[in-house]
Each structure stands twice: as C-alpha cells, then as structure tokens.
Coordinates of C-alpha atoms in Angstrom, one line a residue:
M680 CA 18.2 -24.8 5.2
R681 CA 18.8 -22.2 7.9
I682 CA 16.8 -20.4 10.6
D683 CA 17.0 -16.7 11.1
A684 CA 16.3 -16.4 14.9
D685 CA 16.2 -12.6 15.0
I686 CA 12.8 -11.4 16.3
K687 CA 10.6 -9.8 13.6
F688 CA 7.6 -7.6 14.2
D689 CA 4.1 -7.0 12.8
F690 CA 2.0 -3.9 13.6
K691 CA 0.2 -5.7 16.4
D692 CA 3.6 -6.4 18.2
V693 CA 4.4 -2.8 19.0
L694 CA 3.1 0.6 20.2
I695 CA 4.5 4.1 19.7
R696 CA 5.8 5.6 22.9
P697 CA 4.5 9.2 23.5
K698 CA 7.0 12.1 23.9
R699 CA 6.9 15.6 25.1
S700 CA 5.4 17.9 22.5
T701 CA 5.0 21.6 21.9
L702 CA 2.0 21.1 19.6
R703 CA -1.2 22.5 20.9
S704 CA -3.6 21.1 18.3
R705 CA -3.9 18.5 15.7
S706 CA -4.5 21.3 13.2
E707 CA -0.9 22.3 13.5
V708 CA 0.3 19.0 11.9
N709 CA 1.1 19.0 8.2
L710 CA 0.5 15.5 6.6
E711 CA 1.8 16.4 3.1
R712 CA 5.1 15.2 1.9
K713 CA 7.3 16.4 -0.9
Y714 CA 9.4 13.8 -2.8
T715 CA 11.9 14.0 -5.6
F716 CA 12.4 10.6 -7.2
R717 CA 15.7 8.9 -8.0
H718 CA 15.1 7.9 -11.6
S719 CA 12.4 10.1 -13.0
K720 CA 13.7 13.2 -11.2
L721 CA 10.1 14.3 -10.9
T722 CA 8.8 16.0 -7.7
W723 CA 5.5 15.2 -6.2
Q724 CA 3.7 16.7 -3.2
G725 CA 0.6 15.4 -1.4
V726 CA -0.5 13.0 1.3
P727 CA 1.3 9.7 0.6
I728 CA -1.6 7.3 1.1
I729 CA -2.6 5.1 -1.9
A730 CA -5.8 3.2 -2.6
A731 CA -4.7 -0.3 -3.7
N732 CA -4.8 -1.4 -7.4
M733 CA -7.6 -3.8 -6.8
D734 CA -10.4 -3.7 -9.4
H735 CA -13.1 -2.9 -6.8
V736 CA -11.0 -0.4 -4.7
G737 CA -8.7 1.3 -7.3
T738 CA -11.6 2.9 -9.2
F739 CA -11.9 6.2 -11.0
A740 CA -14.7 7.2 -8.5
M741 CA -12.3 6.5 -5.7
A742 CA -9.6 8.6 -7.4
K743 CA -11.9 11.5 -7.8
V744 CA -12.7 11.6 -4.1
L745 CA -9.2 10.8 -2.8
S746 CA -7.6 13.4 -5.0
K747 CA -9.6 16.2 -3.2
S748 CA -7.5 15.5 -0.1
K749 CA -4.3 14.9 -2.2
L750 CA -4.4 11.2 -1.6
L751 CA -3.4 8.8 -4.4
T752 CA -5.2 5.9 -6.2
A753 CA -3.6 3.0 -8.1
L754 CA -6.2 2.4 -10.8
D755 CA -6.6 -1.3 -11.5
K756 CA -4.7 -2.7 -14.5
F757 CA -8.0 -3.6 -16.3
A758 CA -9.0 0.0 -16.7
T759 CA -9.6 0.8 -20.4
K760 CA -8.0 3.4 -22.7
E761 CA -11.4 5.0 -23.0
E762 CA -11.8 5.4 -19.3
W763 CA -8.3 6.9 -19.0
K764 CA -9.1 9.3 -21.9
N765 CA -12.2 10.5 -20.1
L766 CA -10.5 11.1 -16.7
D767 CA -10.4 14.7 -15.4
K768 CA -6.9 16.0 -15.9
K769 CA -6.9 17.6 -12.5
I770 CA -6.9 14.1 -10.9
L771 CA -3.9 12.8 -12.9
P772 CA -1.2 13.9 -10.4
Y773 CA -2.8 11.5 -7.9
C774 CA -3.2 8.4 -10.1
F775 CA -1.1 5.4 -10.9
V776 CA -1.5 3.4 -14.1
S777 CA -1.1 -0.3 -13.0
S778 CA 0.4 -3.1 -15.0
G779 CA 1.3 -6.8 -14.7
T780 CA 4.4 -8.2 -16.3
R781 CA 3.2 -9.9 -19.5
D782 CA 3.7 -8.6 -23.0
K783 CA 0.0 -7.7 -23.3
D784 CA 0.2 -5.9 -19.9
L785 CA 3.0 -3.7 -21.3
A786 CA 1.0 -3.0 -24.4
R787 CA -2.0 -2.1 -22.3
L788 CA 0.2 0.2 -20.1
K789 CA 1.5 2.0 -23.2
E790 CA -2.0 2.4 -24.5
A791 CA -3.2 3.9 -21.1
M792 CA -0.2 6.2 -20.9
S793 CA -0.9 7.5 -24.4
A794 CA -4.4 8.4 -23.4
A795 CA -3.7 10.0 -20.0
D796 CA 0.0 10.7 -19.7
C797 CA -0.1 9.9 -16.0
P798 CA 3.0 10.6 -13.9
F799 CA 2.8 7.3 -11.9
I800 CA 3.2 3.7 -12.9
C801 CA 2.5 0.7 -10.6
L802 CA 4.2 -2.6 -11.6
D803 CA 2.5 -5.2 -9.5
I804 CA 3.3 -8.9 -9.1
A805 CA 2.9 -11.2 -6.1
N806 CA 6.5 -12.4 -6.2
G807 CA 8.9 -9.6 -6.9
Y808 CA 11.9 -11.9 -6.5
S809 CA 11.8 -13.3 -10.0
Q810 CA 14.4 -12.4 -12.5
H811 CA 11.6 -11.9 -15.0
F812 CA 10.2 -9.1 -12.8
I813 CA 13.5 -7.4 -12.5
D814 CA 13.9 -7.5 -16.3
F815 CA 10.4 -6.1 -16.7
V816 CA 11.2 -3.2 -14.4
K817 CA 14.2 -2.4 -16.5
K818 CA 12.2 -2.6 -19.7
T819 CA 9.5 -0.3 -18.3
R820 CA 12.1 2.2 -17.1
A821 CA 13.6 2.2 -20.6
A822 CA 10.2 2.8 -22.1
F823 CA 9.2 5.5 -19.6
P824 CA 12.3 7.2 -18.4
D825 CA 10.5 10.3 -17.1
K826 CA 7.7 8.5 -15.1
I827 CA 7.6 7.6 -11.4
I828 CA 7.7 3.8 -11.3
M829 CA 6.5 1.8 -8.2
A830 CA 7.4 -1.9 -8.3
G831 CA 6.9 -4.9 -6.0
N832 CA 6.2 -6.8 -3.9
V833 CA 9.3 -7.7 -1.9
V834 CA 10.1 -7.8 1.8
T835 CA 13.9 -7.8 2.2
G836 CA 16.5 -5.1 2.0
E837 CA 18.6 -6.7 -0.7
M838 CA 15.6 -6.9 -3.1
A839 CA 14.6 -3.4 -2.3
E840 CA 18.0 -2.4 -3.4
E841 CA 17.9 -4.6 -6.5
L842 CA 14.6 -3.1 -7.7
T843 CA 15.7 0.5 -6.9
L844 CA 18.9 0.0 -8.9
S845 CA 16.8 -1.7 -11.7
G846 CA 14.7 1.4 -12.2
A847 CA 12.0 1.6 -9.5
D848 CA 11.5 5.0 -7.8
I849 CA 9.3 3.3 -5.2
V850 CA 9.5 -0.3 -4.0
K851 CA 6.3 -1.9 -2.8
I852 CA 6.7 -3.9 0.4
G853 CA 4.6 -6.7 1.6
I854 CA 4.1 -10.5 1.0
G855 CA 1.1 -12.0 2.6
P856 CA -0.1 -9.3 5.1
G857 CA -3.2 -8.2 3.2
S858 CA -6.7 -9.0 4.7
V859 CA -7.8 -11.0 1.7
C860 CA -4.4 -12.5 0.8
T861 CA -3.8 -16.2 1.7
T862 CA -0.2 -16.4 0.5
R863 CA 1.2 -17.2 3.9
K864 CA -1.3 -20.0 4.5
K865 CA -1.0 -21.4 1.0
T866 CA 2.8 -21.2 0.6
G867 CA 4.3 -20.6 4.1
V868 CA 6.1 -17.6 2.6
G869 CA 6.0 -14.1 4.2
Y870 CA 7.6 -11.6 6.5
P871 CA 6.2 -9.6 9.4
Q872 CA 5.2 -6.3 7.9
L873 CA 6.7 -3.8 10.4
S874 CA 10.1 -5.4 10.3
A875 CA 10.0 -5.6 6.5
I876 CA 9.2 -1.9 6.3
I877 CA 12.1 -1.0 8.6
E878 CA 14.6 -3.1 6.8
C879 CA 13.5 -2.1 3.3
A880 CA 13.3 1.6 4.1
D881 CA 16.9 1.5 5.4
A882 CA 18.0 -0.2 2.2
A883 CA 16.1 2.0 -0.3
H884 CA 16.8 5.3 1.4
G885 CA 20.5 4.5 1.3
L886 CA 20.2 4.6 -2.5
K887 CA 17.9 7.7 -2.4
G888 CA 14.9 5.5 -3.3
H889 CA 11.5 5.3 -1.6
I890 CA 9.2 2.5 -0.4
C891 CA 5.5 1.9 -0.1
A892 CA 4.1 -0.3 2.7
D893 CA 1.4 -2.5 1.0
G894 CA -0.9 -4.6 3.2
G895 CA -1.5 -5.3 6.9
C896 CA -3.1 -2.0 7.9
T897 CA -6.5 -2.7 9.5
S898 CA -6.7 0.6 11.5
P899 CA -5.4 4.2 11.4
G900 CA -2.9 3.2 14.1
D901 CA -1.3 0.7 11.8
I902 CA -0.9 3.4 9.1
A903 CA 0.8 5.6 11.7
K904 CA 3.1 2.7 12.6
A905 CA 4.0 2.1 8.9
F906 CA 5.0 5.8 8.4
A907 CA 6.8 5.7 11.8
A908 CA 8.8 2.7 10.7
G909 CA 10.1 4.6 7.7
S910 CA 7.7 4.0 4.9
D911 CA 7.3 6.9 2.4
F912 CA 3.9 5.7 1.1
V913 CA 1.2 3.4 2.5
M914 CA -1.2 1.5 0.3
L915 CA -4.6 0.4 1.6
G916 CA -7.0 -2.1 0.3
G917 CA -9.3 -3.4 3.0
M918 CA -9.6 0.0 4.7
F919 CA -10.9 1.5 1.5
A920 CA -13.3 -1.4 0.8
G921 CA -17.0 -1.3 1.2
H922 CA -17.6 2.3 0.1
D923 CA -19.8 3.9 -2.5
E924 CA -16.7 4.6 -4.6
C925 CA -15.9 0.9 -4.8
S926 CA -17.2 -1.1 -7.7
G927 CA -19.9 -3.7 -7.1
E928 CA -23.4 -3.8 -5.9
I929 CA -24.6 -3.4 -2.3
L930 CA -25.7 -6.7 -0.9
E931 CA -28.3 -7.2 1.8
K932 CA -28.0 -10.1 4.3
G933 CA -30.1 -10.4 7.5
G934 CA -31.1 -6.7 7.3
K935 CA -27.5 -5.5 7.0
K936 CA -25.7 -4.1 3.9
F937 CA -22.4 -5.4 2.5
K938 CA -20.1 -5.0 -0.5
R939 CA -17.9 -7.7 -2.0
F940 CA -14.1 -7.6 -1.4
Y941 CA -11.7 -10.1 -2.8
G942 CA -8.0 -10.5 -3.4
M943 CA -6.7 -10.2 -7.0
S944 CA -5.2 -13.7 -6.7
S945 CA -8.5 -15.2 -5.5
K946 CA -10.5 -17.7 -7.5
E947 CA -13.2 -15.1 -8.0
A948 CA -10.8 -12.5 -9.5
M949 CA -9.1 -15.1 -11.8
M950 CA -12.5 -16.5 -13.0
Q951 CA -13.7 -13.0 -13.8
Y952 CA -10.6 -11.9 -15.8
Y953 CA -9.1 -15.1 -17.1
G954 CA -12.0 -17.5 -17.1
E955 CA -10.2 -20.1 -15.0
V956 CA -7.7 -20.8 -12.3
A957 CA -4.7 -22.2 -14.3
S958 CA -4.0 -25.9 -13.7
Y959 CA -0.5 -25.2 -12.5
R960 CA -1.4 -22.8 -9.7
A961 CA -3.6 -22.3 -6.6
S962 CA -5.6 -19.2 -5.7
E963 CA -3.8 -17.1 -3.1
G964 CA -6.6 -14.8 -2.1
K965 CA -10.1 -15.0 -0.6
S966 CA -13.4 -13.3 -1.1
V967 CA -15.4 -11.8 1.7
D968 CA -18.4 -9.5 2.2
V969 CA -17.4 -6.4 4.1
P970 CA -19.9 -4.0 5.8
Y971 CA -21.2 -1.2 3.6
R972 CA -19.6 2.0 4.8
G973 CA -21.2 4.8 2.7
S974 CA -18.9 7.5 1.2
V975 CA -15.2 7.1 1.6
E976 CA -14.9 10.8 2.6
D977 CA -15.7 10.0 6.2
T978 CA -13.1 7.3 6.2
I979 CA -10.5 9.7 4.8
K980 CA -11.3 12.2 7.6
D981 CA -10.9 9.5 10.2
I982 CA -7.6 8.3 8.9
L983 CA -6.1 11.7 8.5
G984 CA -7.4 12.9 11.9
S985 CA -5.9 9.9 13.6
L986 CA -2.6 10.3 11.8
R987 CA -2.5 14.0 13.0
S988 CA -3.2 12.8 16.5
T989 CA -0.3 10.3 16.4
C990 CA 2.0 13.2 15.4
T991 CA 0.9 15.3 18.3
Y992 CA 1.6 12.4 20.7
V993 CA 5.3 12.4 19.7
G994 CA 5.7 16.1 18.9
A995 CA 6.0 15.7 15.1
E996 CA 4.8 18.9 13.4
K997 CA 5.2 17.3 10.0
L998 CA 4.6 13.7 8.8
K999 CA 8.2 13.8 7.6
E1000 CA 9.3 14.0 11.3
L1001 CA 7.3 11.1 12.6
S1002 CA 9.9 8.3 12.0
K1003 CA 12.6 10.5 13.5
R1004 CA 10.6 11.0 16.7
T1005 CA 9.3 7.4 17.1
T1006 CA 10.3 4.8 19.7
F1007 CA 8.5 1.5 19.3
I1008 CA 7.6 -0.4 22.5
R1009 CA 7.4 -4.2 22.1
V1010 CA 4.1 -5.4 23.6
T1011 CA 3.5 -9.0 22.5
Q1012 CA 6.0 -10.7 24.9
Q1013 CA 4.5 -8.8 27.8
L1014 CA 1.0 -9.9 26.9
N1015 CA 2.2 -13.5 26.5
E1016 CA 3.8 -13.4 29.9
I1017 CA 0.5 -12.1 31.4
Y1018 CA -1.6 -14.8 29.8
C1019 CA 0.9 -17.5 31.0
T1020 CA 0.8 -16.2 34.5
Q1021 CA -3.0 -16.1 34.5
E1022 CA -3.1 -19.7 33.3
V1023 CA -0.7 -20.9 36.1
N1024 CA -2.7 -19.0 38.8
D1025 CA -6.0 -20.5 37.5

C-alpha cells in the first residue's frame, strides 16, 4: 500500500483565467478539428464532441441530428445489422460502431461493419486495465487495420500509452465520473477527471495518439475545461439525455415531463439485456428520471455557443489553440478557507 499525496483536480476545482484577446466576436471561432490517426492513418475533420454509447443516448436519431453540426455519435453496441444497413451513408463519417470484449461482441462488430463500413470503432469496458482488454484491442486492430479505434476506459498515463501502443487511435479517459456511474461508491476506485485528462493527454500525445474525455461534464464549462486540459474529444452522456432523439417514452410526474436515464452497468440495463445481474458482480450504475428537454438541437447550439465564448475569453481563434492558451486557477482551496473563516466568525 502507498499514498500518492499529489493534489488531483476535477472540473469543479478549477476555472480558466481570461487573457487578452483580439477576437471581436464568437463567430470568429472555429470549433472544427482535423486529426490524422496513428494506426489507421485516416484523417477526420469535424467538431470532436461525441454522444455516449449508451442505448438511450447513442441512438440513430441522435446521430442524424448531431451529424448536421459535424458532431459524433457512438451508437450503442446492441444496434442491429439491419439498423446499420438502413443508416444514411452521409451520417457514417460521424458514427462509431460500439463493442464489448466478448467473442460474440466481436462477431456483432464484424456484422455491423460489413453492413455499414463505418470509419470509427468504440471498444468499451469499465476496467481498461485488464490484460484481456489489451489483448482484445490488439485482436480488433488486426481485424480492422484501417479503422479508427477508440478504446477505454483508463485514467493513468502508463495505460494510455499501453492502449495506444496496442492499437488504439483514441484512448477513452474516465473511471467513475459519469452522472449515473456508481463505480467510485461501490468500489472506491477512480481518479479526478481533469487531472486524468492532463496526464493521459501528455502520455498519448507523446506517441502521436489521441484521447477522449468520457464522463464528468455537467455543463458547457466542463466541456471547455476538458478541451483546455488537452483532450482531443469529449464524450457526453447526461448532457445529451432527456431529448426527443433519446430512446424511451416521455414520463409524466406531478405535471412535469421526464425521460429515463441509466448507466449501462446499472441493474436496469443488465436486466434488460442479460436478464439478470450476475451473481459474482454488483451493479455499478444507477437509474434516474431526467427532465424532458425537447429536441437536442437547442442543446447543441448552447454547447457550441458556450465553447466559442470560452475561446474568445482566452484569445483562441481555433479550438486547437484552447489548451495552449489556458491557465487553470485552483478555486477549491480558496472556497474551503472562506467557509472555515465563516464558521470561526460565527
């Protein structure tokens, strides 16, 4: 046993310090990024925000709307071959085919790719530290040498390097920060998301790899902080939940409208897809009803408008420049000192 006493930060622990800017308007900010990936050698251009591969968020309806603004969607791994076959080919450059790590997941992945020939693959597992997952990434890279593979989740630099070297073009970062994830409470395992992004970005970029911040963003400001910390992509679940494009019916309670939102490791998800919670495990997700929010188009405008505003505050003409122009200010210690002073005075 050992204790790492270095201070680690979440999004709530910092703010971005403004800097002198020559930008006159948010309209001057370009949010598109252009990436060429280490293994696949493919080049992609668009706005690097991804709807999470949750069955009620990563839907084909979501992909159709997000693609109009050049945002990405990780379609959930339970999407059928028939659904992929019927997908509008114009949307494909903005879609991930998602997969777990079992043999039947790989078979389903091959089936989906044969139907849609999507450029992106998302390999998703709660614990990206297992040797089994590393081996699966290698196996998938061998099967799809010309596809952009995103794999995770991990939170430390050495594993970001390991997955990059094993065949991942993008490493997904985050253990426990999601709004419907209970891994930290159930297992005590996790890592503050902002620090995880900073450390993993440094490791992956040194190998010409890329990372995706997955989880912990509850506001547009958090998305800006993730990009400012060095993330190449940002994946959103809760912020895209509750919309018309999400699966599930609209519920009414006390005169208000809601939609169901749950983690893919929750009891609700496991009962739906596997018929049980296996006797050897516990659920590591929860189910909640989130306020109904109408079309996701308004949320997209709010996120992108806010992100452009962040860039104007630090003088970043392009999203690419945001991390280079960012200085984070630590705020949590100052707040704690204020509260302590107030308690003493009282």
